[in-house]
């Protein structure tokens, strides 16, 4: 099917191509009668202005590129909601792709986004090396969400992961748990501060730590639990909600009840955690605010309002639901 062009709209409306261009840009220099005729013709033909074509013609892009680490994780969808809200308010559109938690794929995804000549990029929990991020920032403003950076050309939005995991440990200890394991995020972004938070909090309570290597997926949580079954702790703190759901599934398949036999805490407070049949106790990150702050920081750079980096660090909170309870086995 041939895509209708601006020339087709002009011919249908009986006006010049230049006038159609003015209408599509929202120019006030067009009469209401002619604007209505152009919009009617565009609707009849199924024409919509191509964002990239507008950007190339005007040399001013109104496109923001977004690279999502994992399309399966609801955390990123909720961050994008905040991004999209601010972008739409400011007249920008989003182009979204994914790197699938693979440095190689993320590098290709970055190149693809840059080929659209975006006004800026938001990278959600990227695992690509810092050198690639720096290279992208040489071409366009970049904001990282859920990853730290020391680059002066890159802004960041994170939560205080050490504090967040500390809240989870404190909650479980207050219930009477002493044997608490942490399923960590391995080499994933923000896994290190959460791991530090767990170790610090356990030490502050005089409890022995037990860190189990895992990853930010439900499969990772299930695999990690398999390694705990011979010496099961009374409580588990997962690196994120996805991981926690996988851990719960594996526990139930092995015949254990949550929270009767094992309490489980997640991290992120995604929409999945709030589902009634999941009802996961979890650390809340303000996902929508992440997106709004990232978009705001990016647009400041785009407009040349700031050169110094911004480091947003948000404070998490604990949401207690039904997957945690006092231990019935020896603590």
CSV table of C-alpha atoms in Angstrom, one decimal:
chain,number,residue,atom,x,y,z
A,1,UNK,CA,0.0,0.0,0.0
A,2,UNK,CA,1.4,3.4,-1.0
A,3,UNK,CA,1.6,5.9,1.8
A,4,UNK,CA,-0.2,9.2,1.0
A,5,UNK,CA,2.1,12.2,0.7
A,6,UNK,CA,1.8,15.9,1.5
A,7,UNK,CA,1.4,16.5,-2.2
A,8,UNK,CA,-1.6,14.1,-2.3
A,9,UNK,CA,-3.2,16.1,0.6
A,10,UNK,CA,-2.6,19.4,-1.2
A,11,UNK,CA,-4.2,18.1,-4.4
A,12,UNK,CA,-7.3,16.7,-2.6
A,13,UNK,CA,-7.7,20.0,-0.7
A,14,UNK,CA,-7.0,22.2,-3.7
A,15,UNK,CA,-4.2,24.1,-1.9
A,16,UNK,CA,-0.4,24.3,-2.2
A,17,UNK,CA,2.0,21.9,-0.5
A,18,UNK,CA,3.4,24.8,1.5
A,19,UNK,CA,0.0,25.5,3.0
A,20,UNK,CA,-0.4,21.8,4.0
A,21,UNK,CA,3.0,22.0,5.6
A,22,UNK,CA,1.9,25.1,7.6
A,23,UNK,CA,-1.2,23.3,8.8
A,24,UNK,CA,0.8,20.2,9.9
A,25,UNK,CA,3.1,22.4,11.9
A,26,UNK,CA,0.2,24.1,13.6
A,27,UNK,CA,1.0,27.5,12.2
A,28,UNK,CA,-1.4,30.3,13.2
A,29,UNK,CA,-1.0,31.9,9.7
A,30,UNK,CA,-3.6,29.7,8.1
A,31,UNK,CA,-7.3,30.6,8.0
A,32,UNK,CA,-9.8,28.3,9.8
A,33,UNK,CA,-11.5,27.5,6.5
A,34,UNK,CA,-8.3,26.4,4.8
A,35,UNK,CA,-7.1,24.5,7.9
A,36,UNK,CA,-10.4,22.6,8.0
A,37,UNK,CA,-10.1,21.7,4.3
A,38,UNK,CA,-6.5,20.4,4.7
A,39,UNK,CA,-7.4,18.4,7.8
A,40,UNK,CA,-10.4,16.9,6.1
A,41,UNK,CA,-8.3,15.9,3.1
A,42,UNK,CA,-5.7,14.4,5.3
A,43,UNK,CA,-8.3,12.3,7.2
A,44,UNK,CA,-9.9,11.1,4.0
A,45,UNK,CA,-6.5,10.0,2.6
A,46,UNK,CA,-5.3,8.5,5.9
A,47,UNK,CA,-2.3,10.8,5.9
A,48,UNK,CA,-0.3,11.6,9.0
A,49,UNK,CA,2.9,13.6,9.1
A,50,UNK,CA,6.1,11.5,9.4
A,51,UNK,CA,8.0,12.6,12.6
A,52,UNK,CA,11.4,11.8,11.0
A,53,UNK,CA,10.6,13.7,7.9
A,54,UNK,CA,9.6,16.7,9.9
A,55,UNK,CA,12.8,16.5,11.9
A,56,UNK,CA,15.1,16.2,8.8
A,57,UNK,CA,13.3,19.1,7.1
A,58,UNK,CA,13.4,21.4,10.1
A,59,UNK,CA,16.7,20.2,11.5
A,60,UNK,CA,14.9,20.1,14.9
A,61,UNK,CA,13.9,16.8,16.2
A,62,UNK,CA,10.8,16.2,18.3
A,63,UNK,CA,11.6,12.5,18.8
A,64,UNK,CA,13.0,11.1,22.0
A,65,UNK,CA,14.6,7.6,21.8
A,66,UNK,CA,14.0,5.1,24.7
A,67,UNK,CA,15.9,1.9,25.1
A,68,UNK,CA,14.3,-0.6,27.5
A,69,UNK,CA,16.4,-3.3,29.1
A,70,UNK,CA,13.7,-5.9,29.3
A,71,UNK,CA,10.3,-5.7,27.7
A,72,UNK,CA,9.0,-8.5,30.0
A,73,UNK,CA,9.4,-6.4,33.2
A,74,UNK,CA,6.5,-4.3,34.1
A,75,UNK,CA,8.8,-1.8,35.9
A,76,UNK,CA,10.0,-0.4,32.6
A,77,UNK,CA,6.5,0.0,31.2
A,78,UNK,CA,5.5,2.1,34.2
A,79,UNK,CA,8.6,4.2,33.8
A,80,UNK,CA,7.8,4.7,30.1
A,81,UNK,CA,4.3,5.9,31.2
A,82,UNK,CA,5.9,8.8,33.0
A,83,UNK,CA,8.3,9.5,30.1
A,84,UNK,CA,5.4,9.6,27.6
A,85,UNK,CA,3.3,11.9,29.7
A,86,UNK,CA,6.0,14.6,29.9
A,87,UNK,CA,7.0,14.1,26.3
A,88,UNK,CA,3.4,14.5,25.1
A,89,UNK,CA,3.0,17.6,27.2
A,90,UNK,CA,6.1,19.1,25.6
A,91,UNK,CA,5.3,18.1,22.0
A,92,UNK,CA,7.7,15.2,21.7
A,93,UNK,CA,7.2,11.6,20.6
A,94,UNK,CA,8.9,8.5,21.8
A,95,UNK,CA,10.6,5.8,19.7
A,96,UNK,CA,11.2,2.6,21.8
A,97,UNK,CA,13.4,-0.4,21.3
A,98,UNK,CA,15.1,-3.0,23.5
A,99,UNK,CA,18.5,-4.5,24.0
A,100,UNK,CA,17.2,-7.6,25.7
A,101,UNK,CA,19.7,-7.3,28.7
A,102,UNK,CA,22.5,-8.1,26.2
A,103,UNK,CA,25.4,-5.7,25.8
A,104,UNK,CA,25.8,-6.7,22.1
A,105,UNK,CA,22.1,-6.2,21.4
A,106,UNK,CA,22.0,-3.0,23.3
A,107,UNK,CA,24.9,-1.6,21.3
A,108,UNK,CA,23.0,-2.3,18.1
A,109,UNK,CA,19.8,-0.8,19.7
A,110,UNK,CA,21.7,2.4,20.5
A,111,UNK,CA,23.0,2.7,16.9
A,112,UNK,CA,19.4,2.2,15.6
A,113,UNK,CA,18.0,4.9,17.9
A,114,UNK,CA,20.7,7.3,16.9
A,115,UNK,CA,20.0,6.8,13.2
A,116,UNK,CA,16.6,8.5,13.9
A,117,UNK,CA,18.5,11.6,14.9
A,118,UNK,CA,16.6,11.9,18.2
A,119,UNK,CA,16.6,15.1,20.3
A,120,UNK,CA,17.8,12.9,23.2
A,121,UNK,CA,17.9,9.4,24.6
A,122,UNK,CA,16.6,7.7,27.8
A,123,UNK,CA,18.3,4.4,28.6
A,124,UNK,CA,16.4,2.2,31.1
A,125,UNK,CA,18.7,0.0,33.1
A,126,UNK,CA,21.2,-0.4,30.3
A,127,UNK,CA,24.0,-3.1,30.6
A,128,UNK,CA,26.0,-1.7,27.6
A,129,UNK,CA,29.5,-0.6,28.6
A,130,UNK,CA,30.0,3.0,29.8
A,131,UNK,CA,32.1,3.8,26.8
A,132,UNK,CA,29.2,3.2,24.5
A,133,UNK,CA,27.0,5.5,26.6
A,134,UNK,CA,29.7,8.2,26.5
A,135,UNK,CA,29.8,7.8,22.7
A,136,UNK,CA,26.1,8.2,22.4
A,137,UNK,CA,26.2,11.3,24.6
A,138,UNK,CA,28.6,12.8,22.1
A,139,UNK,CA,25.8,12.8,19.6
A,140,UNK,CA,22.7,13.7,21.7
A,141,UNK,CA,21.7,14.3,25.4
A,142,UNK,CA,21.4,11.0,27.4
A,143,UNK,CA,19.6,10.2,30.7
A,144,UNK,CA,20.1,6.9,32.5
A,145,UNK,CA,17.3,5.4,34.6
A,146,UNK,CA,18.2,2.7,37.2
A,147,UNK,CA,21.9,3.0,36.4
A,148,UNK,CA,24.6,5.3,37.9
A,149,UNK,CA,27.2,7.2,35.8
A,150,UNK,CA,30.1,9.6,36.5
A,151,UNK,CA,29.9,11.1,33.0
A,152,UNK,CA,29.4,14.8,33.2
A,153,UNK,CA,27.5,14.6,29.9
A,154,UNK,CA,24.9,12.1,31.2
A,155,UNK,CA,22.1,12.6,33.7
A,156,UNK,CA,20.8,9.9,36.0
A,157,UNK,CA,17.6,8.9,37.9
A,158,UNK,CA,17.9,6.2,40.5
A,159,UNK,CA,16.5,5.1,43.8
A,160,UNK,CA,18.5,4.5,47.0
A,161,UNK,CA,18.9,0.7,46.6
A,162,UNK,CA,20.9,0.3,49.8
A,163,UNK,CA,18.1,1.9,51.8
A,164,UNK,CA,15.4,0.0,50.0
A,165,UNK,CA,16.9,-3.4,50.8
A,166,UNK,CA,17.6,-2.3,54.4
A,167,UNK,CA,13.9,-1.6,54.8
A,168,UNK,CA,13.1,-5.2,53.7
A,169,UNK,CA,15.6,-6.6,56.1
A,170,UNK,CA,14.3,-4.5,59.0
A,171,UNK,CA,10.8,-5.6,58.3
A,172,UNK,CA,11.6,-9.3,58.3
A,173,UNK,CA,13.7,-9.0,61.5
A,174,UNK,CA,10.8,-7.2,63.2
A,175,UNK,CA,8.7,-10.3,62.4
A,176,UNK,CA,11.2,-12.5,64.0
A,177,UNK,CA,13.2,-13.8,61.1
A,178,UNK,CA,16.9,-14.4,61.5
A,179,UNK,CA,17.7,-16.7,58.5
A,180,UNK,CA,17.2,-14.3,55.6
A,181,UNK,CA,18.6,-15.0,52.2
A,182,UNK,CA,19.1,-12.4,49.4
A,183,UNK,CA,18.6,-13.5,45.7
A,184,UNK,CA,20.7,-10.8,44.1
A,185,UNK,CA,20.7,-9.3,40.6
A,186,UNK,CA,24.1,-10.7,39.6
A,187,UNK,CA,25.8,-8.3,37.2
A,188,UNK,CA,22.6,-6.3,36.5
A,189,UNK,CA,22.4,-2.6,37.1
A,190,UNK,CA,21.6,-1.6,40.7
A,191,UNK,CA,22.4,-5.1,42.0
A,192,UNK,CA,25.5,-3.9,43.8
A,193,UNK,CA,23.9,-1.2,45.9
A,194,UNK,CA,21.0,-3.6,46.9
A,195,UNK,CA,23.5,-6.3,47.8
A,196,UNK,CA,25.5,-3.8,49.9
A,197,UNK,CA,22.3,-2.7,51.6
A,198,UNK,CA,21.4,-6.3,52.5
A,199,UNK,CA,24.9,-7.0,53.9
A,200,UNK,CA,24.9,-3.8,55.9
A,201,UNK,CA,21.5,-4.4,57.3
A,202,UNK,CA,22.2,-8.0,58.2
A,203,UNK,CA,25.4,-6.9,60.0
A,204,UNK,CA,23.5,-4.2,61.9
A,205,UNK,CA,21.2,-6.9,63.3
A,206,UNK,CA,24.1,-9.3,64.0
A,207,UNK,CA,22.8,-11.9,61.6
A,208,UNK,CA,24.8,-14.0,59.1
A,209,UNK,CA,24.3,-13.1,55.5
A,210,UNK,CA,23.4,-15.5,52.7
A,211,UNK,CA,23.7,-14.0,49.2
A,212,UNK,CA,22.6,-16.3,46.3
A,213,UNK,CA,23.6,-15.3,42.8
A,214,UNK,CA,20.6,-14.8,40.6
A,215,UNK,CA,19.2,-12.3,38.0
A,216,UNK,CA,16.3,-10.0,37.4
A,217,UNK,CA,14.0,-12.6,35.9
A,218,UNK,CA,11.3,-15.1,37.2
A,219,UNK,CA,13.4,-17.9,35.8
A,220,UNK,CA,16.4,-16.6,37.8
A,221,UNK,CA,14.4,-16.6,41.0
A,222,UNK,CA,13.1,-20.1,40.5
A,223,UNK,CA,16.7,-21.4,39.8
A,224,UNK,CA,18.0,-19.7,42.9
A,225,UNK,CA,15.4,-21.3,45.1
A,226,UNK,CA,16.3,-24.7,43.8
A,227,UNK,CA,19.7,-24.2,45.4
A,228,UNK,CA,18.1,-23.3,48.8
A,229,UNK,CA,15.8,-26.3,49.2
A,230,UNK,CA,18.3,-28.4,51.2
A,231,UNK,CA,18.7,-25.6,53.8
A,232,UNK,CA,15.8,-23.4,53.4
A,233,UNK,CA,15.8,-19.9,55.1
A,234,UNK,CA,12.7,-18.6,56.7
A,235,UNK,CA,12.7,-15.5,54.5
A,236,UNK,CA,13.9,-14.4,51.0
A,237,UNK,CA,14.5,-10.9,49.7
A,238,UNK,CA,14.5,-11.0,45.9
A,239,UNK,CA,16.3,-8.5,43.7
A,240,UNK,CA,13.1,-7.5,42.0
A,241,UNK,CA,9.4,-8.4,41.8
A,242,UNK,CA,9.9,-10.6,38.7
A,243,UNK,CA,12.5,-12.6,40.6
A,244,UNK,CA,10.3,-12.9,43.7
A,245,UNK,CA,7.4,-14.3,41.6
A,246,UNK,CA,9.7,-16.9,40.2
A,247,UNK,CA,10.9,-17.8,43.7
A,248,UNK,CA,7.4,-18.1,45.0
A,249,UNK,CA,6.4,-20.4,42.1
A,250,UNK,CA,9.4,-22.7,42.8
A,251,UNK,CA,8.7,-22.8,46.5
A,252,UNK,CA,5.1,-23.7,45.9
A,253,UNK,CA,6.1,-26.4,43.4
A,254,UNK,CA,8.4,-27.9,46.1
A,255,UNK,CA,5.5,-28.1,48.5
A,256,UNK,CA,6.3,-25.0,50.6
A,257,UNK,CA,3.7,-22.3,51.5
A,258,UNK,CA,4.3,-18.6,51.3
A,259,UNK,CA,4.4,-17.0,53.8
A,260,UNK,CA,3.6,-19.9,56.2
A,261,UNK,CA,6.9,-21.7,55.5
A,262,UNK,CA,8.9,-18.9,53.8
A,263,UNK,CA,8.3,-15.2,53.7
A,264,UNK,CA,9.2,-13.4,50.4
A,265,UNK,CA,9.9,-9.8,49.7
A,266,UNK,CA,10.3,-8.3,46.2
A,267,UNK,CA,11.6,-5.0,44.9
A,268,UNK,CA,10.0,-2.4,42.5
A,269,UNK,CA,6.3,-2.6,43.5
A,270,UNK,CA,5.2,-3.2,39.9
A,271,UNK,CA,1.6,-3.7,39.0
A,272,UNK,CA,2.2,-7.4,39.2
A,273,UNK,CA,3.0,-7.2,42.9
A,274,UNK,CA,-0.4,-5.6,43.6
A,275,UNK,CA,-2.4,-8.3,41.9
A,276,UNK,CA,-4.7,-9.9,44.5
A,277,UNK,CA,-3.5,-13.5,44.0
A,278,UNK,CA,0.2,-12.3,44.2
A,279,UNK,CA,-0.1,-9.6,46.9
A,280,UNK,CA,3.7,-9.3,47.2
A,281,UNK,CA,5.4,-7.4,50.0
A,282,UNK,CA,7.9,-5.3,48.1
A,283,UNK,CA,10.0,-2.2,48.1
A,284,UNK,CA,8.3,0.6,46.2
A,285,UNK,CA,10.2,2.6,43.6
A,286,UNK,CA,8.1,5.6,42.2
A,287,UNK,CA,8.3,4.3,38.7
A,288,UNK,CA,6.1,7.0,37.1
A,289,UNK,CA,8.2,9.7,38.8
A,290,UNK,CA,11.3,8.1,37.5
A,291,UNK,CA,10.0,8.6,34.0
A,292,UNK,CA,8.8,12.1,34.5
A,293,UNK,CA,12.1,13.2,36.1
A,294,UNK,CA,14.1,11.5,33.3
A,295,UNK,CA,12.1,13.3,30.6
A,296,UNK,CA,12.4,16.6,32.4
A,297,UNK,CA,16.2,16.3,32.8
A,298,UNK,CA,16.5,15.3,29.1
A,299,UNK,CA,14.4,18.2,27.8
A,300,UNK,CA,16.5,20.6,29.9
A,301,UNK,CA,19.6,19.4,28.1
A,302,UNK,CA,17.8,19.5,24.7
A,303,UNK,CA,16.9,23.1,25.2
A,304,UNK,CA,20.4,24.1,26.4
A,305,UNK,CA,19.1,25.1,29.8
A,306,UNK,CA,21.8,23.2,31.7
A,307,UNK,CA,25.3,21.8,31.2
A,308,UNK,CA,26.0,20.3,34.7
A,309,UNK,CA,24.8,16.7,35.3
A,310,UNK,CA,21.7,16.0,37.4
A,311,UNK,CA,21.7,13.0,39.8
A,312,UNK,CA,18.2,12.3,41.0
A,313,UNK,CA,18.2,9.8,43.9
A,314,UNK,CA,14.7,8.9,45.1
A,315,UNK,CA,13.8,7.4,48.4
A,316,UNK,CA,12.1,4.0,48.3
A,317,UNK,CA,9.5,2.8,50.8
A,318,UNK,CA,8.2,-0.6,51.9
A,319,UNK,CA,4.7,-1.9,50.9
A,320,UNK,CA,3.6,-4.7,53.2
A,321,UNK,CA,1.2,-7.2,51.7
A,322,UNK,CA,0.6,-10.9,52.4
A,323,UNK,CA,3.8,-12.7,51.4
A,324,UNK,CA,5.5,-11.9,54.7
A,325,UNK,CA,4.6,-13.2,58.2
A,326,UNK,CA,6.4,-14.3,61.4
A,327,UNK,CA,8.3,-17.6,61.0
A,328,UNK,CA,6.7,-20.8,62.1
A,329,UNK,CA,9.9,-22.8,61.7
A,330,UNK,CA,13.0,-22.1,63.8
A,331,UNK,CA,14.1,-18.6,63.0
